[in-house]
Short mmCIF file of N, CA and C and ligand atoms in Angstrom, two decimals:
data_model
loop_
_atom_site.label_atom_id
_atom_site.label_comp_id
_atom_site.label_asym_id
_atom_site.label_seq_id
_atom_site.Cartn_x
_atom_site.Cartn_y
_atom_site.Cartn_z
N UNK X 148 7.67 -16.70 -25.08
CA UNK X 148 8.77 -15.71 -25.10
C UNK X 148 8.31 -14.38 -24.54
N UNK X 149 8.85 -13.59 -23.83
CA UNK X 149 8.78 -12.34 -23.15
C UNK X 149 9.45 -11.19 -24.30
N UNK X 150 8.35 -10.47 -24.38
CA UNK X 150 8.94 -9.32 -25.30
C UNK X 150 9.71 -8.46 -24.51
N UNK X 151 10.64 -7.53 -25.12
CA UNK X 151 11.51 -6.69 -23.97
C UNK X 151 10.41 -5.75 -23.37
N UNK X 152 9.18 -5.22 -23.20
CA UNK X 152 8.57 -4.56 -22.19
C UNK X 152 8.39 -5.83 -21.28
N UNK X 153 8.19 -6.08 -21.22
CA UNK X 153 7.69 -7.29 -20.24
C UNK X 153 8.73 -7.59 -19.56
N UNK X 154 10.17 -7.51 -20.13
CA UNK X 154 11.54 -7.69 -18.73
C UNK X 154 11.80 -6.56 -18.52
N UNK X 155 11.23 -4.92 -18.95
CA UNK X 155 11.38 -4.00 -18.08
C UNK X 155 10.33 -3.71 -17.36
N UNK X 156 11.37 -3.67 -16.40
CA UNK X 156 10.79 -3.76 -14.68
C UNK X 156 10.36 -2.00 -14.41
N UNK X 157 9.75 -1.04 -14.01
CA UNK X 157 9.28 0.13 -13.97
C UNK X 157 9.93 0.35 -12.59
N UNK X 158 10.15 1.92 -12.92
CA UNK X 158 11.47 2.10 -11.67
C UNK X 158 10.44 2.29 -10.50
N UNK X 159 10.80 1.71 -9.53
CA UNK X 159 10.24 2.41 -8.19
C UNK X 159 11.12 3.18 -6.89
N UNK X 160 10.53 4.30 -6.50
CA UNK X 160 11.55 4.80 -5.34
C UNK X 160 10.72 5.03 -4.12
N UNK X 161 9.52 4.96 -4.49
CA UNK X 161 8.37 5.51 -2.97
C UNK X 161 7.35 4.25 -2.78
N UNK X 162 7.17 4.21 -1.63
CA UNK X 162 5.95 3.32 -0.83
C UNK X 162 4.88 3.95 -0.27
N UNK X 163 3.73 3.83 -0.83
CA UNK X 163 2.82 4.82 -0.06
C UNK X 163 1.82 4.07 0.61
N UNK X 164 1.94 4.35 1.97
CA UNK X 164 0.56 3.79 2.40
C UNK X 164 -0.61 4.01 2.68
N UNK X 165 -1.74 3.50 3.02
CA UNK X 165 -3.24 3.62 3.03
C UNK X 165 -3.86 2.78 3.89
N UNK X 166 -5.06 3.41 3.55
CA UNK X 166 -5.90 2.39 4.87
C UNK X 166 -7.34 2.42 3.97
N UNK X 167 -8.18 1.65 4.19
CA UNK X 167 -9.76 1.50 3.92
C UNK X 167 -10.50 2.00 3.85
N UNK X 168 -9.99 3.01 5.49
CA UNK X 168 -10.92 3.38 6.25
C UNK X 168 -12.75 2.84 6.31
N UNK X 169 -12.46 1.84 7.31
CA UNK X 169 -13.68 0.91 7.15
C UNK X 169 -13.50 0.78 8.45
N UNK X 170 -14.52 0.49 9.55
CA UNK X 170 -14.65 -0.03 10.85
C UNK X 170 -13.82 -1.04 11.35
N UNK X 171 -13.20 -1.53 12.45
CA UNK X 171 -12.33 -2.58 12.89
C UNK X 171 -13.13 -3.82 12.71
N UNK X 172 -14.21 -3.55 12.74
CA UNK X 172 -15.28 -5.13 12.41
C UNK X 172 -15.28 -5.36 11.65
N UNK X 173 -14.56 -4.83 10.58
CA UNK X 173 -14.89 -5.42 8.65
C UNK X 173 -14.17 -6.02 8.20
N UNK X 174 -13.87 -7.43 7.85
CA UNK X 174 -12.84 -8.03 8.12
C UNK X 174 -13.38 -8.23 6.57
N UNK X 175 -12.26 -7.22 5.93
CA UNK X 175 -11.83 -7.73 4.15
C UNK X 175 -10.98 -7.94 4.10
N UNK X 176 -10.45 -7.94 2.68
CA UNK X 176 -9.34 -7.78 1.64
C UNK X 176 -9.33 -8.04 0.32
N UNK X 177 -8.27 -8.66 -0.10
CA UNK X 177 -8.37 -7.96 -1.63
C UNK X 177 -9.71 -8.31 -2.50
N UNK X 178 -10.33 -8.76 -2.08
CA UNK X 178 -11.20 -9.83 -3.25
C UNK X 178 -12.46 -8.61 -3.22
N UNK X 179 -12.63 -8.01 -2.11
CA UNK X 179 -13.43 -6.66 -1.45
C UNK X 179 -13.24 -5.24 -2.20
N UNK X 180 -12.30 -5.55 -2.00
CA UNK X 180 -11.57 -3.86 -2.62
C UNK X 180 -11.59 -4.15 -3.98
N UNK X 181 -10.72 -5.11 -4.62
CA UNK X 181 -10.84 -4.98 -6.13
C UNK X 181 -12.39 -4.64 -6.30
N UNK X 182 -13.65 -5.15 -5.59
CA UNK X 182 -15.22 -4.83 -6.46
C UNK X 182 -15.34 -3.64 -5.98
N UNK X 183 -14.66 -3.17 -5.47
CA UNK X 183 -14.84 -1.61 -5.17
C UNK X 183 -14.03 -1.14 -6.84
N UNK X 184 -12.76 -0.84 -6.80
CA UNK X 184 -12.09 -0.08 -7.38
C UNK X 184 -12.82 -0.82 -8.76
N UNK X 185 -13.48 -2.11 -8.98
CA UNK X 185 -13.78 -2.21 -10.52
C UNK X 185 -15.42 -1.09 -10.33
N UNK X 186 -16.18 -0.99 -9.50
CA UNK X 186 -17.22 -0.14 -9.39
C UNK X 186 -16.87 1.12 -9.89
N UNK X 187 -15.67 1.83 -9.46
CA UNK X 187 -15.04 2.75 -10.29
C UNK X 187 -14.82 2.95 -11.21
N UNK X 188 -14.80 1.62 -11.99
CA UNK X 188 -14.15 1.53 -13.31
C UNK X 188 -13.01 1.37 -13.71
N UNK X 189 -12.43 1.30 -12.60
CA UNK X 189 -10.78 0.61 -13.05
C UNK X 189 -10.37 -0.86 -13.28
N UNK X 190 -9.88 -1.35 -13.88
CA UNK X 190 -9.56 -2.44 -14.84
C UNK X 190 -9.18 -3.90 -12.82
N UNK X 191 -8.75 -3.16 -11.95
CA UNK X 191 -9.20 -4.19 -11.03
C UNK X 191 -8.12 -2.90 -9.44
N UNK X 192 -8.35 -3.79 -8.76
CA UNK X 192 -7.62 -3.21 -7.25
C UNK X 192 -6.53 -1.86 -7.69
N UNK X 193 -6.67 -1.15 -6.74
CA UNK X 193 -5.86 -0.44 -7.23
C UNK X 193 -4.31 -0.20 -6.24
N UNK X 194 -4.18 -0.92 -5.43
CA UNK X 194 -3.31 -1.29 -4.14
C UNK X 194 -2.45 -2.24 -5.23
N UNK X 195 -0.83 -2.47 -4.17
CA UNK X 195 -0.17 -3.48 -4.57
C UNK X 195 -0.36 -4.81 -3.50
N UNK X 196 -0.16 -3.82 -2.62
CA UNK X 196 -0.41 -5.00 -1.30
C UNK X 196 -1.61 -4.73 -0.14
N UNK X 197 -2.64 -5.77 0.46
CA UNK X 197 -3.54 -5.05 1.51
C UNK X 197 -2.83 -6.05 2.50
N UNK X 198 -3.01 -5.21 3.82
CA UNK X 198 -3.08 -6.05 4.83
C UNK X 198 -4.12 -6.22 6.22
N UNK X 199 -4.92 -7.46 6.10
CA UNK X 199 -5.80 -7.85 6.40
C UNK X 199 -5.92 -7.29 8.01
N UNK X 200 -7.05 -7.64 8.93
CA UNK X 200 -7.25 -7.32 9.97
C UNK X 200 -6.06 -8.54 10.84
N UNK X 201 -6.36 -9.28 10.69
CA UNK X 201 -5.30 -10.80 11.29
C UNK X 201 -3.84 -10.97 10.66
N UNK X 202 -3.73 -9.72 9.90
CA UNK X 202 -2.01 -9.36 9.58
C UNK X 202 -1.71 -10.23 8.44
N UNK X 203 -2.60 -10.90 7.17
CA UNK X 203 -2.00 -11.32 6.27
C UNK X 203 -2.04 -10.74 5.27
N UNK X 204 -0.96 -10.69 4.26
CA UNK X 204 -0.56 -9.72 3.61
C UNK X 204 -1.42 -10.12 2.24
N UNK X 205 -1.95 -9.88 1.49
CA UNK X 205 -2.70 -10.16 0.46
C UNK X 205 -2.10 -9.27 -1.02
N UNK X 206 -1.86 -9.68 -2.26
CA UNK X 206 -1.03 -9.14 -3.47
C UNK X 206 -2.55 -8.91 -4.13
N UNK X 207 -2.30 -7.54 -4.65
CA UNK X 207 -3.33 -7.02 -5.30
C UNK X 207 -2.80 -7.22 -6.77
N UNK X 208 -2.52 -5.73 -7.63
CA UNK X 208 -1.83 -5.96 -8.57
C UNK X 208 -0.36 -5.83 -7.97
N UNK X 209 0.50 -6.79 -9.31
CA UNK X 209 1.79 -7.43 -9.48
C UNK X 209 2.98 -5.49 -8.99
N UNK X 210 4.03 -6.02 -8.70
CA UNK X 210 4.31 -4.86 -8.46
C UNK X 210 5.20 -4.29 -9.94
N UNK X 211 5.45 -5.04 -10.64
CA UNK X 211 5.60 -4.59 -12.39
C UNK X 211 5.13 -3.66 -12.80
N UNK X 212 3.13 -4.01 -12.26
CA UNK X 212 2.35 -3.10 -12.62
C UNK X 212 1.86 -1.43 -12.07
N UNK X 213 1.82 -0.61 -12.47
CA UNK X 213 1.73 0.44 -12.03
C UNK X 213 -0.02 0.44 -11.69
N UNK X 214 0.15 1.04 -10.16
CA UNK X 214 -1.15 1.04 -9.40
C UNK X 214 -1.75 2.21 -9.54
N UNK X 215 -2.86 2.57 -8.84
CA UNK X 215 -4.17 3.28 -8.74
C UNK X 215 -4.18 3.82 -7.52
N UNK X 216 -3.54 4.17 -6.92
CA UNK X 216 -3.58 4.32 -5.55
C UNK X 216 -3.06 6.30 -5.24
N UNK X 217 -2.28 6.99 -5.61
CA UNK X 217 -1.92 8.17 -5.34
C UNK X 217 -2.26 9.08 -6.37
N UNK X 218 -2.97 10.20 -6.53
CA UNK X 218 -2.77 10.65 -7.59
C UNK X 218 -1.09 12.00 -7.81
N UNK X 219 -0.91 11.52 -8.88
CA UNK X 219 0.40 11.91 -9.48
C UNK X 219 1.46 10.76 -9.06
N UNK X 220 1.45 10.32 -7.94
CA UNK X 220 2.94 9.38 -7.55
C UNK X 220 2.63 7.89 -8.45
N UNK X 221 1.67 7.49 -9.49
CA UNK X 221 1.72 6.21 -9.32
C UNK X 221 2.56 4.99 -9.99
N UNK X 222 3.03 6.35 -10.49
CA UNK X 222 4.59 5.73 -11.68
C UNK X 222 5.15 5.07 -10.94
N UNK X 223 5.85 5.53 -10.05
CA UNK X 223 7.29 4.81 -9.46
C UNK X 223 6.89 4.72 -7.93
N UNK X 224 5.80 4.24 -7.75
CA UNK X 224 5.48 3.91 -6.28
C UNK X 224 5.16 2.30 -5.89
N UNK X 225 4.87 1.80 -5.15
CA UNK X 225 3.56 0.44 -4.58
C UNK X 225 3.28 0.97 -3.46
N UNK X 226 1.92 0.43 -3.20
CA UNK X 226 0.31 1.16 -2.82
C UNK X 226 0.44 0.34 -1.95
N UNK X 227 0.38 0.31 -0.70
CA UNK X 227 0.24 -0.33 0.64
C UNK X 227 -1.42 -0.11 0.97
N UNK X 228 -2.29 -1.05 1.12
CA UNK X 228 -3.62 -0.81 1.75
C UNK X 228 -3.45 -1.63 3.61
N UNK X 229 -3.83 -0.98 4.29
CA UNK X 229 -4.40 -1.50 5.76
C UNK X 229 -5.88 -1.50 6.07
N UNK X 230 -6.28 -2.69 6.61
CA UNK X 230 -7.61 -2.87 6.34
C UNK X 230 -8.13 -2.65 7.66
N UNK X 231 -9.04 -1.23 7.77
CA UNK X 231 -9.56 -0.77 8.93
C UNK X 231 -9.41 0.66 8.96
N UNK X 232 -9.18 1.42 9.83
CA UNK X 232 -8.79 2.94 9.98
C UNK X 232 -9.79 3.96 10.31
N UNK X 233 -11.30 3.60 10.43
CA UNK X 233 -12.39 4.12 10.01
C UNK X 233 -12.33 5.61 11.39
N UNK X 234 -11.83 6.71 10.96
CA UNK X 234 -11.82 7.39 12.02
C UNK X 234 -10.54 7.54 13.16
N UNK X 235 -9.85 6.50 12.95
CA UNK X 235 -8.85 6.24 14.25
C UNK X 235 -8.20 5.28 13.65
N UNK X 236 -7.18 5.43 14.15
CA UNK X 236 -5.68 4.37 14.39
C UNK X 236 -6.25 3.00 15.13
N UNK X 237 -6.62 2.25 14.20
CA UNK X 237 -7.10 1.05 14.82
C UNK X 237 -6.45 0.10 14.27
N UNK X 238 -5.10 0.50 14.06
CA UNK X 238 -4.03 -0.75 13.61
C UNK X 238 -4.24 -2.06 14.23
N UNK X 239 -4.43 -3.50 14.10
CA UNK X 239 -4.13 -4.16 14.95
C UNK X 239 -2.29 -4.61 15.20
N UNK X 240 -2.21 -5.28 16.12
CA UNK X 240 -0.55 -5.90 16.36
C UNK X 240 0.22 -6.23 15.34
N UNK X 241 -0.58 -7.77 14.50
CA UNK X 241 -0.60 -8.44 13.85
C UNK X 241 -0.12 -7.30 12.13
N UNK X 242 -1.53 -6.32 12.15
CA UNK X 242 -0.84 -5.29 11.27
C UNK X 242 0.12 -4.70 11.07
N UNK X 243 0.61 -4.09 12.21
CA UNK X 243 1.69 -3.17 12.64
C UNK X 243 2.66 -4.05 12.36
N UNK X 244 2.94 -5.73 12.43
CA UNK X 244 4.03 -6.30 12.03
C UNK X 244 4.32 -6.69 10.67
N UNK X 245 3.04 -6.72 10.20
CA UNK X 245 3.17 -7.02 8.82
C UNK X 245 3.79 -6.02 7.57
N UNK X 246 3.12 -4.79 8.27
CA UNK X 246 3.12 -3.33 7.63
C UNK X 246 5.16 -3.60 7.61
N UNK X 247 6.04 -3.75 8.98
CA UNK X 247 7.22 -3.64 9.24
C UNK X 247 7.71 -4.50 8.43
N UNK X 248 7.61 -5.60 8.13
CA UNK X 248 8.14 -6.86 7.32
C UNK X 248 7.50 -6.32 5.86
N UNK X 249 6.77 -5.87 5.67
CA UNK X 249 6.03 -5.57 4.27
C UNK X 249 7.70 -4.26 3.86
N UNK X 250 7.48 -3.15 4.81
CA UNK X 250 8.43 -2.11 4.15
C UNK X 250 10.09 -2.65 4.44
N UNK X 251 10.01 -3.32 5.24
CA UNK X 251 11.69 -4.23 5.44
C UNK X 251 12.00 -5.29 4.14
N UNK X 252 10.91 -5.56 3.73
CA UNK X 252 11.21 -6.32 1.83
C UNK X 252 11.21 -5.25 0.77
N UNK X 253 10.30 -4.51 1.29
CA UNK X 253 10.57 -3.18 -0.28
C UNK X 253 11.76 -2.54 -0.53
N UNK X 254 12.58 -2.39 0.52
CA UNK X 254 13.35 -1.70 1.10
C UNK X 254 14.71 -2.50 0.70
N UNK X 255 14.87 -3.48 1.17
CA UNK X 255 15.71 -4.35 0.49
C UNK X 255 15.93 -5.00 -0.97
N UNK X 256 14.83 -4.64 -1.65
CA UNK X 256 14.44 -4.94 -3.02
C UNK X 256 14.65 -3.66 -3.91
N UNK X 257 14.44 -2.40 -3.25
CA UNK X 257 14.43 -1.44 -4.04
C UNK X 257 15.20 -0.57 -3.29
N UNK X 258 16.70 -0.53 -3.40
CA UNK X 258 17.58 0.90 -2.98
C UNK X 258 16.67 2.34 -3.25
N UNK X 259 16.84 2.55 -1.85
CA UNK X 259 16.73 4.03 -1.86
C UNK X 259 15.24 4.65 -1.98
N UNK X 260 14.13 3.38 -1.38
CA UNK X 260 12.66 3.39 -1.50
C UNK X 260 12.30 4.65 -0.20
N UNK X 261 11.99 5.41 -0.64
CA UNK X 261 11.44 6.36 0.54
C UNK X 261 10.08 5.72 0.99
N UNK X 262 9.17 6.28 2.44
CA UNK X 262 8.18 5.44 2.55
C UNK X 262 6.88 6.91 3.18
N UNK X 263 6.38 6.55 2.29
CA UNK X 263 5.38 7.78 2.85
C UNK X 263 3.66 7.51 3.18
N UNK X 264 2.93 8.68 4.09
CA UNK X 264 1.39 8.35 3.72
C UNK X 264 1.18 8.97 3.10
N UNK X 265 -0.14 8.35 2.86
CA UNK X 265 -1.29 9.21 1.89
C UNK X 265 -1.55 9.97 1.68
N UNK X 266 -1.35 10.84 2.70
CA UNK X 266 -1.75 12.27 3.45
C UNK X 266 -0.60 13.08 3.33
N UNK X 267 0.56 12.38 2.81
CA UNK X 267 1.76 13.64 2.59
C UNK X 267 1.53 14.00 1.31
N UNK X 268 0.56 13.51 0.24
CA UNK X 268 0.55 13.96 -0.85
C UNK X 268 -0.84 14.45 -1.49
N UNK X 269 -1.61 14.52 -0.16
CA UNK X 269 -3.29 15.18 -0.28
C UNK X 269 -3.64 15.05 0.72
N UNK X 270 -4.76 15.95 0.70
CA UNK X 270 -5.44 16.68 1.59
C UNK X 270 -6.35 15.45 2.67
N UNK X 271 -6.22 14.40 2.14
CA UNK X 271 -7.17 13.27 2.65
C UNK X 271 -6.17 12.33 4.06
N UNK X 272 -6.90 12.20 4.65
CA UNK X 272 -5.79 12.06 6.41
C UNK X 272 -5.44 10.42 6.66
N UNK X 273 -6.05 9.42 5.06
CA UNK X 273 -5.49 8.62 4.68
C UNK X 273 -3.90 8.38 4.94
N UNK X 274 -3.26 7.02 5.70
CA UNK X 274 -3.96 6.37 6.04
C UNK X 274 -4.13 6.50 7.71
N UNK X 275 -4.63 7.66 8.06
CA UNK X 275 -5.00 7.73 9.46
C UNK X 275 -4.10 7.68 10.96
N UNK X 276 -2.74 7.51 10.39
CA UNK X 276 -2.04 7.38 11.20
C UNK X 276 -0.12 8.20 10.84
N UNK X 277 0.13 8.73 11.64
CA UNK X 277 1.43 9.43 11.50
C UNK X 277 2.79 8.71 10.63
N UNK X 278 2.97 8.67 9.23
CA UNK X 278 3.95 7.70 8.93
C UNK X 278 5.32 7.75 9.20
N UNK X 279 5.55 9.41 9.33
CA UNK X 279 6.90 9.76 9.51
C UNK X 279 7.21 9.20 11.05
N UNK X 280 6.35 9.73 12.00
CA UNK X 280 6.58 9.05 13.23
C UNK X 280 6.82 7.86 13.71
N UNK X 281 5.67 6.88 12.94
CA UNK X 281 5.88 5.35 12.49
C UNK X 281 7.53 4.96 12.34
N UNK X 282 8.14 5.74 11.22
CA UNK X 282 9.35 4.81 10.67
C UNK X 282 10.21 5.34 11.89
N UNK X 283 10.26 6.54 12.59
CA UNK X 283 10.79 7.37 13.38
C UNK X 283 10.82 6.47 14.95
N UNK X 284 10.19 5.38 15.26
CA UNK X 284 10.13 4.79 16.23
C UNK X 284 10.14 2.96 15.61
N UNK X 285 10.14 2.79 14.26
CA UNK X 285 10.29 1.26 14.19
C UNK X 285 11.74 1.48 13.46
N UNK X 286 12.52 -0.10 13.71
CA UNK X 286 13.53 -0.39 13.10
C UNK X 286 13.34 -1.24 11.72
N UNK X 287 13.73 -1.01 10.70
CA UNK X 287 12.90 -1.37 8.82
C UNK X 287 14.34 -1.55 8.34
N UNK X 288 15.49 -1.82 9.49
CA UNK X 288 16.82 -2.33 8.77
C UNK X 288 16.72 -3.63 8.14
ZN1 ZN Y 62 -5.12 6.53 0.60
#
């Protein structure tokens, strides 16, 4: 039986994304990052979703769960990771489509999801690439 926290669902309205920032040769994901973020000391990954160098989308924590990823936003957000960034916009193709189909399901799942980077909410240039411009030139209908 499901106690009533467990069928409330935690509101979300923002998507934030990120990057690694790790070299284009480092071909992780989640299994990588969670031994990072538990090195920290956090209970496991702190992303909802990563997406790999070869564009597959990998589930970190559940999106129920409230992530580790922004400080102050992490109530009502999910944590987008891109795996690479180290210095430069080294999106691959494969990324860039996934990233589009990744925020074209949030988006449809959650009215009224704004989508932001990392970097609109600190000083850190995470995730390395322009987001407003991003949505400003892709179609996420
Ligand atoms: Zn970040």
């Amino acid at each position: 039986m499901l106690d009533q926290n467990q069928l409330k669902m935690r509101k979300i309205d923002k998507a934030i994304v990120h990057c690694t920032d790790t070299p284009s040769t480092m071909d992780i994901g989640t299994a990588e990052i969670d031994q990072w973020h538990k090195e920290r000391g956090w209970r496991c990954i702190g992303y909802h979703y990563v997406i790999r160098r070869d564009g597959t989308i990998e589930v970190g924590r559940t999106e129920d769960n409230q992530g580790a990823h922004c400080k102050g936003q992490n109530r009502n957000s999910i944590g987008i990771c891109w795996v690479g960034g180290k210095g430069e916009d080294n999106r691959t193709k494969a990324q860039t489509e996934s990233l589009k189909k990744l925020l074209k399901s949030l988006r449809a799942r959650y009215k009224g999801i704004t989508i932001h980077g990392h970097n609109q909410f600190s000083e850190k240039t995470c995730p390395n690439f322009d987001v407003k411009e991003f949505l400003k030139n892709e179609v996420l209908v």
